[in-house]
Structures are given as C-alpha cells and as structure tokens.
JSON list of C-alpha atoms in Angstrom, two decimals:
[
{"chain": "A", "resi": 1, "resn": "UNK", "atom": "CA", "xyz": [95.41, 111.60, 82.30]},
{"chain": "A", "resi": 2, "resn": "UNK", "atom": "CA", "xyz": [97.65, 114.49, 83.27]},
{"chain": "A", "resi": 3, "resn": "UNK", "atom": "CA", "xyz": [94.68, 116.62, 84.24]},
{"chain": "A", "resi": 4, "resn": "UNK", "atom": "CA", "xyz": [93.21, 113.75, 86.27]},
{"chain": "A", "resi": 5, "resn": "UNK", "atom": "CA", "xyz": [96.56, 113.16, 88.07]},
{"chain": "A", "resi": 6, "resn": "UNK", "atom": "CA", "xyz": [96.81, 116.86, 88.96]},
{"chain": "A", "resi": 7, "resn": "UNK", "atom": "CA", "xyz": [93.27, 116.99, 90.19]},
{"chain": "A", "resi": 8, "resn": "UNK", "atom": "CA", "xyz": [93.61, 113.83, 92.27]},
{"chain": "A", "resi": 9, "resn": "UNK", "atom": "CA", "xyz": [96.88, 115.00, 93.73]},
{"chain": "A", "resi": 10, "resn": "UNK", "atom": "CA", "xyz": [95.23, 118.25, 94.76]},
{"chain": "A", "resi": 11, "resn": "UNK", "atom": "CA", "xyz": [92.47, 116.72, 96.83]},
{"chain": "A", "resi": 12, "resn": "UNK", "atom": "CA", "xyz": [93.18, 117.03, 100.54]},
{"chain": "A", "resi": 13, "resn": "UNK", "atom": "CA", "xyz": [93.95, 113.86, 102.31]},
{"chain": "A", "resi": 14, "resn": "UNK", "atom": "CA", "xyz": [90.77, 114.08, 104.48]},
{"chain": "A", "resi": 15, "resn": "UNK", "atom": "CA", "xyz": [88.67, 113.91, 101.25]},
{"chain": "A", "resi": 16, "resn": "UNK", "atom": "CA", "xyz": [90.27, 110.96, 99.69]},
{"chain": "A", "resi": 17, "resn": "UNK", "atom": "CA", "xyz": [87.96, 108.12, 99.99]},
{"chain": "A", "resi": 18, "resn": "UNK", "atom": "CA", "xyz": [87.70, 104.58, 98.60]},
{"chain": "A", "resi": 19, "resn": "UNK", "atom": "CA", "xyz": [85.16, 105.94, 96.15]},
{"chain": "A", "resi": 20, "resn": "UNK", "atom": "CA", "xyz": [87.75, 108.39, 94.90]},
{"chain": "A", "resi": 21, "resn": "UNK", "atom": "CA", "xyz": [90.21, 105.65, 94.46]},
{"chain": "A", "resi": 22, "resn": "UNK", "atom": "CA", "xyz": [87.68, 103.40, 92.66]},
{"chain": "A", "resi": 23, "resn": "UNK", "atom": "CA", "xyz": [86.67, 106.16, 90.26]},
{"chain": "A", "resi": 24, "resn": "UNK", "atom": "CA", "xyz": [90.42, 106.54, 89.52]},
{"chain": "A", "resi": 25, "resn": "UNK", "atom": "CA", "xyz": [90.74, 102.78, 88.85]},
{"chain": "A", "resi": 26, "resn": "UNK", "atom": "CA", "xyz": [87.68, 102.90, 86.54]},
{"chain": "A", "resi": 27, "resn": "UNK", "atom": "CA", "xyz": [89.37, 105.76, 84.63]},
{"chain": "A", "resi": 28, "resn": "UNK", "atom": "CA", "xyz": [92.66, 103.87, 84.49]},
{"chain": "A", "resi": 29, "resn": "UNK", "atom": "CA", "xyz": [90.89, 100.75, 83.24]},
{"chain": "A", "resi": 30, "resn": "UNK", "atom": "CA", "xyz": [89.30, 102.88, 80.41]},
{"chain": "A", "resi": 31, "resn": "UNK", "atom": "CA", "xyz": [92.75, 103.49, 78.89]},
{"chain": "A", "resi": 32, "resn": "UNK", "atom": "CA", "xyz": [93.36, 101.26, 75.86]},
{"chain": "A", "resi": 33, "resn": "UNK", "atom": "CA", "xyz": [95.93, 98.59, 76.38]},
{"chain": "A", "resi": 34, "resn": "UNK", "atom": "CA", "xyz": [98.29, 99.90, 73.78]},
{"chain": "A", "resi": 35, "resn": "UNK", "atom": "CA", "xyz": [98.27, 103.31, 75.58]},
{"chain": "A", "resi": 36, "resn": "UNK", "atom": "CA", "xyz": [98.97, 102.18, 79.10]},
{"chain": "A", "resi": 37, "resn": "UNK", "atom": "CA", "xyz": [102.77, 102.65, 78.97]},
{"chain": "A", "resi": 38, "resn": "UNK", "atom": "CA", "xyz": [102.48, 106.35, 78.11]},
{"chain": "A", "resi": 39, "resn": "UNK", "atom": "CA", "xyz": [104.16, 108.62, 80.59]},
{"chain": "A", "resi": 40, "resn": "UNK", "atom": "CA", "xyz": [100.88, 110.41, 81.50]},
{"chain": "A", "resi": 41, "resn": "UNK", "atom": "CA", "xyz": [99.20, 107.03, 82.28]},
{"chain": "A", "resi": 42, "resn": "UNK", "atom": "CA", "xyz": [102.16, 105.88, 84.41]},
{"chain": "A", "resi": 43, "resn": "UNK", "atom": "CA", "xyz": [102.14, 109.22, 86.24]},
{"chain": "A", "resi": 44, "resn": "UNK", "atom": "CA", "xyz": [98.38, 108.87, 87.02]},
{"chain": "A", "resi": 45, "resn": "UNK", "atom": "CA", "xyz": [98.90, 105.29, 88.19]},
{"chain": "A", "resi": 46, "resn": "UNK", "atom": "CA", "xyz": [101.53, 106.58, 90.60]},
{"chain": "A", "resi": 47, "resn": "UNK", "atom": "CA", "xyz": [99.38, 109.36, 91.92]},
{"chain": "A", "resi": 48, "resn": "UNK", "atom": "CA", "xyz": [96.42, 107.05, 92.34]},
{"chain": "A", "resi": 49, "resn": "UNK", "atom": "CA", "xyz": [98.53, 104.63, 94.41]},
{"chain": "A", "resi": 50, "resn": "UNK", "atom": "CA", "xyz": [100.13, 107.48, 96.47]},
{"chain": "A", "resi": 51, "resn": "UNK", "atom": "CA", "xyz": [96.72, 109.17, 97.20]},
{"chain": "A", "resi": 52, "resn": "UNK", "atom": "CA", "xyz": [94.63, 106.03, 98.00]},
{"chain": "A", "resi": 53, "resn": "UNK", "atom": "CA", "xyz": [93.34, 106.21, 101.61]},
{"chain": "A", "resi": 54, "resn": "UNK", "atom": "CA", "xyz": [95.17, 104.01, 104.08]},
{"chain": "A", "resi": 55, "resn": "UNK", "atom": "CA", "xyz": [93.12, 101.35, 105.69]},
{"chain": "A", "resi": 56, "resn": "UNK", "atom": "CA", "xyz": [91.82, 102.17, 109.23]},
{"chain": "A", "resi": 57, "resn": "UNK", "atom": "CA", "xyz": [93.45, 99.88, 111.83]},
{"chain": "A", "resi": 58, "resn": "UNK", "atom": "CA", "xyz": [91.16, 98.23, 114.37]},
{"chain": "A", "resi": 59, "resn": "UNK", "atom": "CA", "xyz": [91.73, 99.05, 117.98]},
{"chain": "A", "resi": 60, "resn": "UNK", "atom": "CA", "xyz": [94.29, 96.68, 119.45]},
{"chain": "A", "resi": 61, "resn": "UNK", "atom": "CA", "xyz": [95.58, 95.57, 115.98]}
]
C-alpha cells in the first residue's frame, strides 16, 4: 500500500484519470477487512482521494 500511495502521488495531475482512480479503488477493495485500519491503507486512501481527477464543469455551470 505504501508503494502504491507513493506511485500514485508521483503521477502528474495531467495523467490522473478516472481509470487511475478506479484501479486504485479496486486495489483498496482487495485489502482484507481486518487490515483496512492499518496506517499504510489509511495513507493510500488519503492519497487516492487527493489525487482523484476533479470533474470537468460544463460551460455555463
């Protein structure tokens, strides 16, 4: 999880896509329930949220 968080955090913003975020979610979902409160998992979750691409606003919105 630490390595995944580091790699995800290093991806330039222009290359962060919904696909990147979805793969991160799949990885997070693969963590056993009894391990989800570990510091590395919490850190990855934080990085995943922070690096998720922002929705594009429609013109006039």
